[in-house]
Amino acid sequence: MSEVLLRSLALAATSAGLLLLLGPVIAYLNRRPYPGRSLIEALLLTPLALPPTVLGFYLLLLFAPDGPLARIGAPSLAFTFPGMVVGAALFSLPFAYTAYREAFRALDEDLLETARTLGAGRLRRAREVVFPLVWPGLVSGTLLAFAHALGEFGVVLMVGGNIPGKTQVASTYIYDLVEGLEFAAAHRASLVMLALAFALVYLTRQLEERWRSATGSRGRSRSR
Amino acid sequence: MEIRYRIPRPLPLAVAFLVEGFTALLGPSGAGKTTLLKALAGLLPAEGTPYAGLPPERRPIGYLPQNAALFPHLTAWQNVAFALPHLKGADRERAARTWLQRFGLAHRAEHRPRELSGGEARRVALARALARNPELLLLDEPTAGLDRPNRDQVLRAILYAVEEHGVRALVATHDPELAQAADRLAVLDAGRLLQAGPVDAVYRRPATLRVARLLGFENLIPGRVAGYRPPHVEVATEAGVLRVPGDPLPRGTRVVLAVRPEEVLIVREDRPLKPLDAGNTIAGRIHRLRRMGPVVEAEFEGPLRLILRLPRHVQDRLELRPGEPRRVVLKPRYLQLFSEDEEASFSSD
């Protein structure tokens, strides 16, 4: 159990880290409207409505040894840990992206403009105004993505293949246990997952509360 | 300091006027006040002098948007310290606290913006803007949405900044009362400057009917020129012929007389009027009375309907009652003569 749990945690951490690396940039660029923004956003949010098997299936085709990625010389990611990371990240993207986007949208444009008139250049504005105001949103989005990736089953099963000792994670391990009628073991593993999931979501909520009371969730700019 | 700006977007605007001391920029919503302030701050593209071409970071200005824009994650003194990056550590904090102290806010130094009242927040923002030692303050509706005591405090803070620190302040407002506290006035409407000058001159002689409306001349009386008896124009109105100072105009010209509610006076029947004023009296009834703080607003109904505003102590002496017959006097020196055309002016001085 501890080995699968560790692999689950590693998978969740890597995919959430990947999202934290890329997501805020996309959310920042999407904070103002541009032609085609809703199209891009719909694409980013589609995994929300997609059966995990569908995403997993297409990723498998993409990653296959004779797939399009292999043809341009990339190593095949089918049934590997990195492949699962990509799948889990894509599937958790809507959660992270939504939180990141809200964090940037709540940023009052007047604050940035006023900071400029107070002599603050781009770097100071980013470090002393933008970052302190958005980091709680970035952390809560990443935590949510982490929790979601931790519980992911379908995509991980399709792309990873549930190979014991290689790509088996907590969720697919529990599935195997139940299939094998090992209910006691399934129970133990499930309880651990339940506790973890609850703790993570609770932490996220706490963070949001604290953030709101610190900044006094103000409305956005209204001047023209 | 002369301001000469041309702004293409979001509202086409072209102005030229002087800013000295406390200069109020008066105009209705949508006149372009915010646009002009933002352009002066460098936040909107514009051509002109001063500063055009400089980025906001390098303009010697202090800008306050309508909501004061304090950084919500910083305390009051840290907000002020943001404007003092050239100082380090304890010096920076000391300087920031000194600025707060000057604005009577030393006791609020450790508070975050959400714990401050609207007036306090704007004074902190003012201290922060001033800490950079700007030559021009740009304040966007600094008293909007404030109650009376807060508003007076903000006004005092602006006057303090101008008088003690020698900074010029350009203050956008649609509050005629705030405008009257200014040294100079610039009246803006639909992206155009209608009139600019020392505040007394503009109030004494609004250039057009439009300006008069914006300055709070609520009583507008239409009429036609009936004659000229130097130095007064005689105007036939529904309340008979009224006399108003002005240059001769062709008989029959359509005109509008304007008078402020504060300058319509109730006749005291126990006191004789000067002959000139006596010709400008109107008989009617007090229709309605409304208390507005230290001021009483009355509606007068006769051949004309007029709004009057009198200090409470005057009402205490006069004891006006609704329905009571009274006479009012429109003293010639409080009357303004305008062309019926909102935009046109008679060149009387």
Coordinates of C-alpha atoms in Angstrom, one line a residue:
Chain A
M1 CA 0.0 0.0 0.0
S2 CA 2.7 2.5 1.0
E3 CA 4.4 2.1 -2.4
V4 CA 1.2 2.8 -4.4
L5 CA 0.3 5.7 -2.0
L6 CA 3.7 7.2 -2.6
R7 CA 3.3 6.8 -6.3
S8 CA -0.1 8.5 -6.1
L9 CA 1.3 11.4 -4.1
A10 CA 4.2 11.7 -6.6
L11 CA 1.8 11.7 -9.5
A12 CA -0.4 14.4 -7.9
A13 CA 2.5 16.5 -6.9
T14 CA 4.2 16.4 -10.3
S15 CA 1.0 17.2 -12.2
A16 CA 0.0 19.9 -9.8
G17 CA 3.5 21.4 -10.1
L18 CA 3.3 21.3 -13.9
L19 CA 0.0 23.2 -13.7
L20 CA 1.4 25.7 -11.3
L21 CA 4.2 26.3 -13.8
L22 CA 2.0 26.9 -16.8
G23 CA -1.5 27.7 -15.5
P24 CA -0.9 31.2 -14.0
V25 CA 0.7 32.4 -17.2
I26 CA -2.4 31.3 -19.2
A27 CA -4.8 32.7 -16.6
Y28 CA -2.9 36.0 -16.6
L29 CA -3.1 36.3 -20.4
N30 CA -6.8 35.5 -20.3
R31 CA -7.7 38.1 -17.7
R32 CA -8.7 40.5 -20.4
P33 CA -10.9 39.7 -23.4
Y34 CA -9.4 39.1 -26.8
P35 CA -11.0 37.6 -29.9
G36 CA -11.2 33.9 -29.4
R37 CA -10.8 33.9 -25.7
S38 CA -14.0 32.0 -25.0
L39 CA -12.9 29.4 -27.6
I40 CA -9.6 28.9 -25.8
E41 CA -11.3 28.8 -22.4
A42 CA -13.8 26.2 -23.5
L43 CA -10.9 24.1 -24.7
L44 CA -9.2 24.4 -21.3
L45 CA -12.3 23.5 -19.5
T46 CA -13.5 20.7 -21.7
P47 CA -11.9 17.9 -19.5
L48 CA -14.6 18.9 -17.0
A49 CA -17.3 17.3 -19.2
L50 CA -15.2 14.6 -20.8
P51 CA -15.4 11.0 -19.7
P52 CA -11.8 10.2 -18.4
T53 CA -11.8 7.2 -20.7
V54 CA -12.1 9.5 -23.7
L55 CA -9.2 11.7 -22.7
G56 CA -7.2 8.6 -21.8
F57 CA -8.0 6.9 -25.1
Y58 CA -6.8 9.9 -27.1
L59 CA -3.7 10.3 -25.0
L60 CA -2.9 6.6 -25.6
L61 CA -3.2 7.1 -29.3
L62 CA -1.0 10.1 -29.1
F63 CA 1.6 8.3 -26.9
A64 CA 1.5 5.0 -28.7
P65 CA 4.9 3.6 -30.0
D66 CA 3.7 4.3 -33.6
G67 CA 1.7 7.4 -32.6
P68 CA 2.2 11.0 -33.9
L69 CA 4.6 11.9 -31.0
A70 CA 6.8 8.8 -31.6
R71 CA 7.0 9.7 -35.3
I72 CA 8.6 13.0 -34.5
G73 CA 11.1 11.2 -32.4
A74 CA 9.6 11.6 -28.9
P75 CA 9.9 8.6 -26.6
S76 CA 6.6 6.7 -26.1
L77 CA 4.8 7.7 -22.9
A78 CA 2.1 5.0 -23.1
F79 CA 2.0 3.0 -19.8
T80 CA 4.7 5.2 -18.2
F81 CA 4.7 7.5 -15.2
P82 CA 5.4 10.7 -17.2
G83 CA 2.4 9.7 -19.4
M84 CA 0.2 9.5 -16.4
V85 CA 1.4 12.9 -15.2
V86 CA 0.4 14.5 -18.5
G87 CA -3.0 12.8 -18.3
A88 CA -3.6 13.8 -14.7
A89 CA -2.5 17.4 -15.4
L90 CA -4.8 17.8 -18.3
F91 CA -7.7 16.3 -16.4
S92 CA -7.1 18.6 -13.4
L93 CA -6.5 21.7 -15.5
P94 CA -10.0 23.0 -15.3
F95 CA -9.9 23.2 -11.5
A96 CA -6.5 24.9 -11.4
Y97 CA -7.3 27.2 -14.3
T98 CA -10.6 28.4 -12.8
A99 CA -9.0 29.2 -9.5
Y100 CA -6.0 31.0 -11.1
R101 CA -8.3 32.9 -13.4
E102 CA -10.4 34.2 -10.5
A103 CA -7.2 35.2 -8.6
F104 CA -6.2 37.4 -11.5
R105 CA -9.7 38.7 -12.2
A106 CA -10.1 39.9 -8.7
L107 CA -6.9 42.0 -9.1
D108 CA -8.1 45.6 -9.2
E109 CA -6.6 47.4 -12.3
D110 CA -6.7 50.7 -10.3
L111 CA -4.1 49.2 -7.9
L112 CA -1.7 48.5 -10.7
E113 CA -2.2 51.8 -12.3
T114 CA -1.7 53.7 -9.0
A115 CA 1.4 51.6 -8.3
R116 CA 2.8 52.9 -11.6
T117 CA 2.1 56.5 -10.7
L118 CA 3.9 55.9 -7.4
G119 CA 7.0 55.1 -9.4
A120 CA 6.8 51.3 -9.3
G121 CA 8.2 49.6 -12.4
R122 CA 7.1 46.2 -13.7
L123 CA 9.2 44.2 -11.4
R124 CA 8.1 46.0 -8.2
R125 CA 4.5 45.9 -9.3
A126 CA 4.7 42.1 -9.8
R127 CA 6.6 41.5 -6.6
E128 CA 4.9 43.9 -4.2
V129 CA 1.3 44.2 -5.6
V130 CA 0.4 41.3 -7.9
F131 CA 2.1 38.4 -6.2
P132 CA 0.9 39.2 -2.6
L133 CA -2.7 39.5 -3.9
V134 CA -2.8 36.4 -6.2
W135 CA -0.7 33.8 -4.4
P136 CA -3.5 32.5 -2.2
G137 CA -5.5 31.9 -5.3
L138 CA -2.6 30.2 -7.0
V139 CA -2.0 28.0 -3.9
S140 CA -5.7 27.0 -3.6
G141 CA -5.9 26.2 -7.3
T142 CA -2.8 24.1 -7.1
L143 CA -4.0 22.3 -4.0
L144 CA -7.3 21.6 -5.7
A145 CA -5.5 20.2 -8.7
F146 CA -3.3 18.1 -6.4
A147 CA -6.4 16.6 -4.7
H148 CA -8.1 16.0 -8.0
A149 CA -5.0 14.3 -9.5
L150 CA -4.7 12.2 -6.3
G151 CA -8.2 10.7 -6.8
E152 CA -8.0 10.4 -10.6
F153 CA -8.9 6.9 -11.8
G154 CA -10.0 6.7 -15.5
V155 CA -7.2 8.6 -17.3
V156 CA -4.6 7.0 -15.1
L157 CA -6.0 3.6 -15.8
M158 CA -6.1 4.2 -19.5
V159 CA -2.7 5.8 -19.9
G160 CA -0.9 4.0 -17.1
G161 CA -2.4 0.6 -17.5
N162 CA -2.4 -0.2 -13.8
I163 CA 0.9 -2.1 -13.9
P164 CA 1.8 -3.2 -10.4
G165 CA 5.1 -1.7 -9.3
K166 CA 5.2 0.6 -12.2
T167 CA 2.1 2.6 -12.9
Q168 CA -0.3 1.3 -10.3
V169 CA -1.6 4.1 -8.0
A170 CA -3.9 4.2 -5.0
S171 CA -7.2 4.5 -7.0
T172 CA -6.4 1.6 -9.4
Y173 CA -4.9 -0.5 -6.6
I174 CA -8.2 -0.2 -4.6
Y175 CA -10.0 -1.2 -7.8
D176 CA -7.8 -4.3 -8.0
L177 CA -8.4 -5.2 -4.4
V178 CA -12.2 -5.0 -4.8
E179 CA -12.0 -7.0 -8.0
G180 CA -10.1 -9.7 -6.0
L181 CA -12.7 -9.5 -3.2
E182 CA -10.1 -8.3 -0.7
F183 CA -12.5 -6.0 1.1
A184 CA -10.5 -5.5 4.3
A185 CA -7.4 -4.2 2.4
A186 CA -9.7 -2.1 0.2
H187 CA -11.2 -0.6 3.3
R188 CA -7.9 0.4 4.8
A189 CA -6.7 2.0 1.6
S190 CA -9.9 3.8 1.0
L191 CA -10.0 5.3 4.5
V192 CA -6.5 6.7 3.9
M193 CA -7.7 8.3 0.6
L194 CA -10.8 9.6 2.2
A195 CA -8.9 11.3 5.0
L196 CA -6.4 12.7 2.6
A197 CA -9.0 14.1 0.2
F198 CA -11.0 15.7 3.1
A199 CA -7.9 17.3 4.6
L200 CA -6.8 18.8 1.3
V201 CA -10.2 20.3 0.4
Y202 CA -10.6 21.6 3.9
L203 CA -7.2 23.2 3.7
T204 CA -8.1 24.9 0.5
R205 CA -11.3 26.3 1.9
Q206 CA -9.5 27.6 5.0
L207 CA -7.0 29.3 2.7
E208 CA -9.7 31.0 0.7
E209 CA -11.4 32.3 3.9
R210 CA -8.3 33.7 5.2
W211 CA -7.4 35.4 2.0
R212 CA -10.9 37.0 1.7
S213 CA -10.7 38.4 5.2
A214 CA -7.2 39.7 4.7
T215 CA -8.0 41.6 1.5
G216 CA -11.7 42.3 2.3
S217 CA -12.9 40.8 -1.0
R218 CA -13.4 44.1 -2.8
G219 CA -15.3 44.7 -6.0
R220 CA -13.5 45.4 -9.2
S221 CA -12.7 48.8 -10.6
R222 CA -15.6 50.9 -11.8
S223 CA -14.1 54.0 -13.3
R224 CA -13.9 54.5 -17.0
Chain B
M1 CA 1.1 75.6 -14.8
E2 CA -0.6 75.4 -18.1
I3 CA -2.3 72.2 -19.2
R4 CA -2.7 71.6 -22.9
Y5 CA -3.9 68.1 -23.7
R6 CA -5.5 66.3 -26.6
I7 CA -6.8 62.8 -26.0
P8 CA -8.1 60.6 -28.8
R9 CA -9.6 57.7 -26.7
P10 CA -11.8 56.6 -25.0
L11 CA -13.4 60.0 -25.1
P12 CA -12.1 62.5 -27.6
L13 CA -11.0 65.5 -25.5
A14 CA -9.1 68.7 -26.1
V15 CA -8.4 71.2 -23.3
A16 CA -6.1 74.0 -22.4
F17 CA -6.3 75.7 -19.0
L18 CA -4.3 76.9 -16.0
V19 CA -3.8 74.8 -12.9
E20 CA -2.7 76.8 -9.8
G21 CA -3.2 75.9 -6.2
F22 CA -6.4 74.0 -5.8
T23 CA -8.1 73.8 -9.1
A24 CA -11.5 72.1 -9.4
L25 CA -12.4 70.2 -12.6
L26 CA -16.2 70.4 -12.6
G27 CA -18.4 68.5 -14.9
P28 CA -21.2 65.9 -15.1
S29 CA -20.5 62.2 -15.2
G30 CA -19.2 61.3 -18.6
A31 CA -17.7 64.7 -19.2
G32 CA -14.2 63.3 -19.5
K33 CA -12.9 64.2 -16.0
T34 CA -11.5 60.8 -15.3
T35 CA -10.1 60.5 -18.8
L36 CA -8.2 63.8 -18.5
L37 CA -6.8 62.9 -15.0
K38 CA -5.7 59.5 -16.3
A39 CA -4.1 61.0 -19.4
L40 CA -2.2 63.5 -17.2
A41 CA -1.1 60.6 -15.0
G42 CA 0.2 58.8 -18.2
L43 CA -2.3 56.0 -18.0
L44 CA -4.0 56.9 -21.3
P45 CA -2.2 57.9 -24.5
A46 CA -2.4 61.7 -25.1
E47 CA -0.6 64.6 -26.7
G48 CA 0.3 67.8 -25.0
T49 CA 2.1 69.5 -22.2
P50 CA 3.2 68.8 -19.5
Y51 CA 4.6 65.3 -19.3
A52 CA 3.3 63.8 -22.5
G53 CA 5.5 61.0 -23.6
L54 CA 6.7 60.1 -20.1
P55 CA 5.6 56.8 -18.6
P56 CA 3.5 57.2 -15.4
E57 CA 6.5 56.0 -13.3
R58 CA 8.5 59.0 -14.3
R59 CA 5.9 61.8 -14.1
P60 CA 6.1 64.1 -11.0
I61 CA 2.4 63.5 -10.2
G62 CA 0.3 61.9 -7.5
Y63 CA -2.8 60.2 -8.7
L64 CA -5.9 59.1 -6.7
P65 CA -8.5 57.1 -8.5
Q66 CA -12.0 57.3 -7.2
N67 CA -11.8 54.4 -4.7
A68 CA -8.4 55.6 -3.4
A69 CA -6.7 52.3 -4.5
L70 CA -4.9 51.5 -1.3
F71 CA -3.1 48.2 -1.4
P72 CA -5.4 45.9 0.6
H73 CA -2.6 43.6 1.8
L74 CA -0.6 46.5 3.3
T75 CA -1.2 48.5 6.4
A76 CA -1.7 52.3 6.2
W77 CA 1.9 53.1 6.9
Q78 CA 3.1 50.4 4.5
N79 CA 0.9 51.9 1.9
V80 CA 2.6 55.2 2.4
A81 CA 6.0 53.5 2.5
F82 CA 5.4 52.1 -1.0
A83 CA 5.9 55.6 -2.3
L84 CA 9.3 55.9 -0.6
P85 CA 11.4 53.2 -2.2
H86 CA 14.6 55.3 -1.9
L87 CA 14.5 55.0 1.9
K88 CA 15.4 51.8 3.7
G89 CA 14.2 50.0 6.8
A90 CA 13.5 52.1 9.8
D91 CA 14.0 55.4 8.0
R92 CA 11.3 54.4 5.5
E93 CA 8.9 53.5 8.2
R94 CA 9.6 56.7 10.2
A95 CA 9.0 58.8 7.1
A96 CA 5.8 57.0 6.3
R97 CA 4.4 57.4 9.8
T98 CA 5.3 61.1 9.7
W99 CA 3.2 61.5 6.6
L100 CA 0.3 59.8 8.3
Q101 CA 0.7 62.0 11.3
R102 CA 0.6 65.2 9.1
F103 CA -2.8 64.0 7.9
G104 CA -4.0 63.2 11.5
L105 CA -3.9 59.5 10.9
A106 CA -1.0 58.4 13.2
H107 CA -3.5 56.2 15.2
R108 CA -4.5 54.3 12.1
A109 CA -1.0 53.5 10.9
E110 CA -1.3 49.7 11.7
H111 CA -4.7 49.3 10.2
R112 CA -5.4 47.7 6.8
P113 CA -7.5 49.5 4.2
R114 CA -10.6 47.5 4.9
E115 CA -10.6 48.7 8.5
L116 CA -10.5 52.4 7.5
S117 CA -13.5 54.6 6.8
G118 CA -13.9 56.0 3.3
G119 CA -12.5 59.4 4.4
E120 CA -9.6 57.9 6.2
A121 CA -8.7 55.7 3.2
R122 CA -8.6 58.7 0.9
R123 CA -6.5 60.7 3.4
V124 CA -4.0 57.8 3.5
A125 CA -4.0 57.7 -0.2
L126 CA -3.4 61.4 -0.3
A127 CA -0.5 61.1 2.2
R128 CA 0.9 58.3 0.0
A129 CA 0.6 60.4 -3.2
L130 CA 2.2 63.4 -1.5
A131 CA 5.1 61.3 0.0
R132 CA 6.6 61.2 -3.5
N133 CA 6.8 65.0 -3.5
P134 CA 4.9 65.5 -6.8
E135 CA 4.3 68.8 -8.4
L136 CA 0.7 68.0 -9.4
L137 CA -1.9 66.0 -7.5
L138 CA -4.7 64.4 -9.6
L139 CA -7.7 63.6 -7.5
D140 CA -10.7 61.8 -9.0
E141 CA -13.9 62.6 -7.0
P142 CA -12.1 62.5 -3.7
T143 CA -15.3 63.2 -1.7
A144 CA -17.8 61.0 -3.7
G145 CA -19.8 58.8 -1.4
L146 CA -18.6 60.3 1.8
D147 CA -20.7 61.6 4.7
R148 CA -20.4 65.2 5.7
P149 CA -17.6 64.9 8.4
N150 CA -15.5 62.6 6.2
R151 CA -16.0 64.9 3.3
D152 CA -14.9 68.0 5.3
Q153 CA -11.8 66.1 6.5
V154 CA -10.8 65.1 3.0
L155 CA -11.3 68.7 1.8
R156 CA -9.1 70.0 4.7
A157 CA -6.5 67.4 3.8
I158 CA -6.5 68.7 0.2
L159 CA -6.2 72.3 1.3
Y160 CA -3.4 71.3 3.7
A161 CA -1.5 69.6 0.9
V162 CA -1.8 72.7 -1.3
E163 CA -1.1 75.3 1.3
E164 CA 1.6 73.6 3.4
H165 CA 3.4 71.6 0.7
G166 CA 2.9 73.9 -2.3
V167 CA 1.6 71.2 -4.5
R168 CA -0.9 72.0 -7.2
A169 CA -4.1 69.9 -7.1
L170 CA -6.4 69.2 -10.0
V171 CA -9.6 67.8 -8.4
A172 CA -12.3 66.2 -10.5
T173 CA -15.7 66.6 -8.9
H174 CA -19.4 67.1 -9.7
D175 CA -19.9 68.5 -6.2
P176 CA -20.4 72.3 -6.6
E177 CA -19.7 72.8 -2.9
L178 CA -16.3 71.3 -3.2
A179 CA -15.7 73.3 -6.3
Q180 CA -16.4 76.5 -4.4
A181 CA -13.6 75.8 -2.0
A182 CA -11.1 75.8 -4.9
D183 CA -8.9 78.6 -6.1
R184 CA -9.6 78.0 -9.8
L185 CA -12.3 76.3 -11.7
A186 CA -12.3 74.5 -15.0
V187 CA -15.7 73.4 -16.3
L188 CA -15.7 70.4 -18.6
D189 CA -18.6 68.9 -20.5
A190 CA -18.6 66.2 -23.2
G191 CA -14.8 66.4 -23.7
R192 CA -14.8 70.2 -24.1
L193 CA -13.7 72.9 -21.7
L194 CA -16.6 75.3 -21.3
Q195 CA -15.0 77.8 -19.0
A196 CA -11.9 78.2 -16.8
G197 CA -10.7 80.9 -14.4
P198 CA -10.6 82.0 -10.8
V199 CA -13.4 80.4 -8.9
D200 CA -15.1 83.7 -8.0
A201 CA -15.0 85.0 -11.6
V202 CA -16.6 81.9 -12.9
Y203 CA -19.3 81.8 -10.3
R204 CA -20.0 85.5 -10.7
R205 CA -20.2 85.3 -14.4
P206 CA -20.8 81.8 -15.9
A207 CA -20.1 82.0 -19.7
T208 CA -23.2 80.1 -20.9
L209 CA -26.4 78.6 -19.6
R210 CA -24.8 75.2 -19.6
V211 CA -22.1 76.3 -17.3
A212 CA -24.7 78.0 -15.0
R213 CA -26.6 74.7 -14.8
L214 CA -23.4 72.8 -13.8
L215 CA -22.6 75.5 -11.2
G216 CA -25.9 75.0 -9.4
F217 CA -28.1 77.8 -10.8
E218 CA -31.2 75.8 -10.4
N219 CA -33.8 78.5 -11.1
L220 CA -34.0 79.2 -14.8
I221 CA -36.6 81.8 -16.0
P222 CA -37.3 82.1 -19.7
G223 CA -38.2 85.5 -21.1
R224 CA -37.8 88.1 -23.9
V225 CA -35.8 91.3 -23.9
A226 CA -38.3 94.2 -23.5
G227 CA -35.9 97.2 -23.2
Y228 CA -32.8 98.7 -21.8
R229 CA -32.3 101.0 -18.9
P230 CA -28.6 101.4 -18.3
P231 CA -27.0 99.4 -16.9
H232 CA -29.9 96.9 -16.8
V233 CA -31.6 94.8 -19.5
E234 CA -35.4 94.6 -18.9
V235 CA -36.7 91.1 -19.5
A236 CA -40.4 90.3 -19.8
T237 CA -41.1 87.1 -18.0
E238 CA -44.2 85.3 -16.7
A239 CA -43.7 87.2 -13.5
G240 CA -43.6 90.6 -15.2
V241 CA -40.6 92.7 -16.2
L242 CA -37.4 91.8 -14.3
R243 CA -34.2 93.9 -14.5
V244 CA -30.8 92.2 -14.8
P245 CA -27.4 93.7 -15.4
G246 CA -26.1 93.4 -18.9
D247 CA -25.3 95.0 -22.3
P248 CA -28.1 96.1 -24.6
L249 CA -29.8 93.4 -26.6
P250 CA -32.2 93.6 -29.5
R251 CA -35.8 93.8 -28.3
G252 CA -37.6 90.4 -28.5
T253 CA -34.4 88.4 -28.1
R254 CA -35.2 85.1 -26.2
V255 CA -33.2 84.9 -23.0
V256 CA -33.0 82.9 -19.8
L257 CA -32.4 84.4 -16.4
A258 CA -30.6 82.2 -13.9
V259 CA -30.5 82.5 -10.1
R260 CA -29.1 80.3 -7.4
P261 CA -31.6 78.8 -4.8
E262 CA -29.4 80.5 -2.1
E263 CA -29.9 83.9 -3.7
V264 CA -33.6 84.0 -4.0
L265 CA -34.6 86.1 -0.9
I266 CA -37.9 86.3 1.0
V267 CA -39.0 89.9 1.3
R268 CA -39.3 91.1 4.9
E269 CA -42.4 93.2 4.7
D270 CA -41.3 95.3 7.8
R271 CA -38.2 96.5 5.9
P272 CA -38.2 98.8 2.9
L273 CA -36.5 97.5 -0.3
K274 CA -34.2 99.6 -2.4
P275 CA -36.2 100.9 -5.4
L276 CA -34.1 98.8 -7.9
D277 CA -34.8 95.6 -5.9
A278 CA -38.4 96.5 -5.3
G279 CA -39.0 96.2 -9.1
N280 CA -37.9 92.6 -9.1
T281 CA -40.3 91.2 -6.5
I282 CA -42.7 88.4 -7.2
A283 CA -45.8 87.6 -5.1
G284 CA -46.9 84.0 -4.5
R285 CA -47.1 81.2 -1.9
I286 CA -44.6 79.0 -0.1
H287 CA -45.6 75.6 -1.4
R288 CA -43.4 73.1 0.5
L289 CA -40.6 73.2 3.0
R290 CA -37.9 70.6 3.5
R291 CA -35.2 70.5 6.1
M292 CA -31.8 69.5 4.7
G293 CA -29.4 69.6 7.7
P294 CA -28.5 73.2 8.5
V295 CA -30.4 74.4 5.4
V296 CA -34.1 74.7 4.6
E297 CA -35.3 74.2 1.1
A298 CA -38.5 75.9 0.1
E299 CA -40.6 75.7 -3.0
F300 CA -42.2 79.0 -4.0
E301 CA -45.2 79.1 -6.3
G302 CA -46.5 82.2 -8.0
P303 CA -46.4 83.2 -11.7
L304 CA -43.1 81.3 -11.5
R305 CA -42.0 78.2 -9.6
L306 CA -38.7 78.8 -7.7
I307 CA -36.5 76.8 -5.4
L308 CA -35.2 78.7 -2.3
R309 CA -32.5 77.6 0.0
L310 CA -32.0 79.4 3.3
P311 CA -29.9 78.8 6.4
R312 CA -31.9 77.5 9.3
H313 CA -31.3 80.6 11.4
V314 CA -33.0 82.7 8.7
Q315 CA -36.0 80.3 8.7
D316 CA -36.1 80.6 12.5
R317 CA -36.5 84.3 12.1
L318 CA -38.9 84.3 9.1
E319 CA -41.0 81.3 10.3
L320 CA -42.1 80.3 6.8
R321 CA -45.1 78.0 6.7
P322 CA -46.4 76.0 3.8
G323 CA -49.4 77.6 2.0
E324 CA -48.5 81.1 3.4
P325 CA -48.5 84.0 0.9
R326 CA -45.1 85.6 0.6
R327 CA -43.1 87.8 -1.7
V328 CA -39.6 87.0 -3.0
V329 CA -37.1 89.3 -4.5
L330 CA -34.7 88.5 -7.3
K331 CA -32.0 91.1 -6.7
P332 CA -30.5 92.2 -10.0
R333 CA -26.9 91.6 -8.8
Y334 CA -27.7 87.9 -8.2
L335 CA -29.4 87.4 -11.6
Q336 CA -27.5 86.1 -14.6
L337 CA -28.6 86.7 -18.2
F338 CA -28.1 84.0 -20.8
S339 CA -28.9 83.3 -24.4
E340 CA -31.6 80.7 -24.7
D341 CA -29.0 78.7 -26.6
E342 CA -27.3 76.5 -24.0
E343 CA -23.9 76.9 -25.6
A344 CA -23.9 80.6 -26.7
S345 CA -22.7 83.5 -24.6
F346 CA -23.4 87.2 -24.6
S347 CA -20.1 89.0 -24.5
S348 CA -20.9 91.2 -21.6
D349 CA -17.4 91.6 -20.1

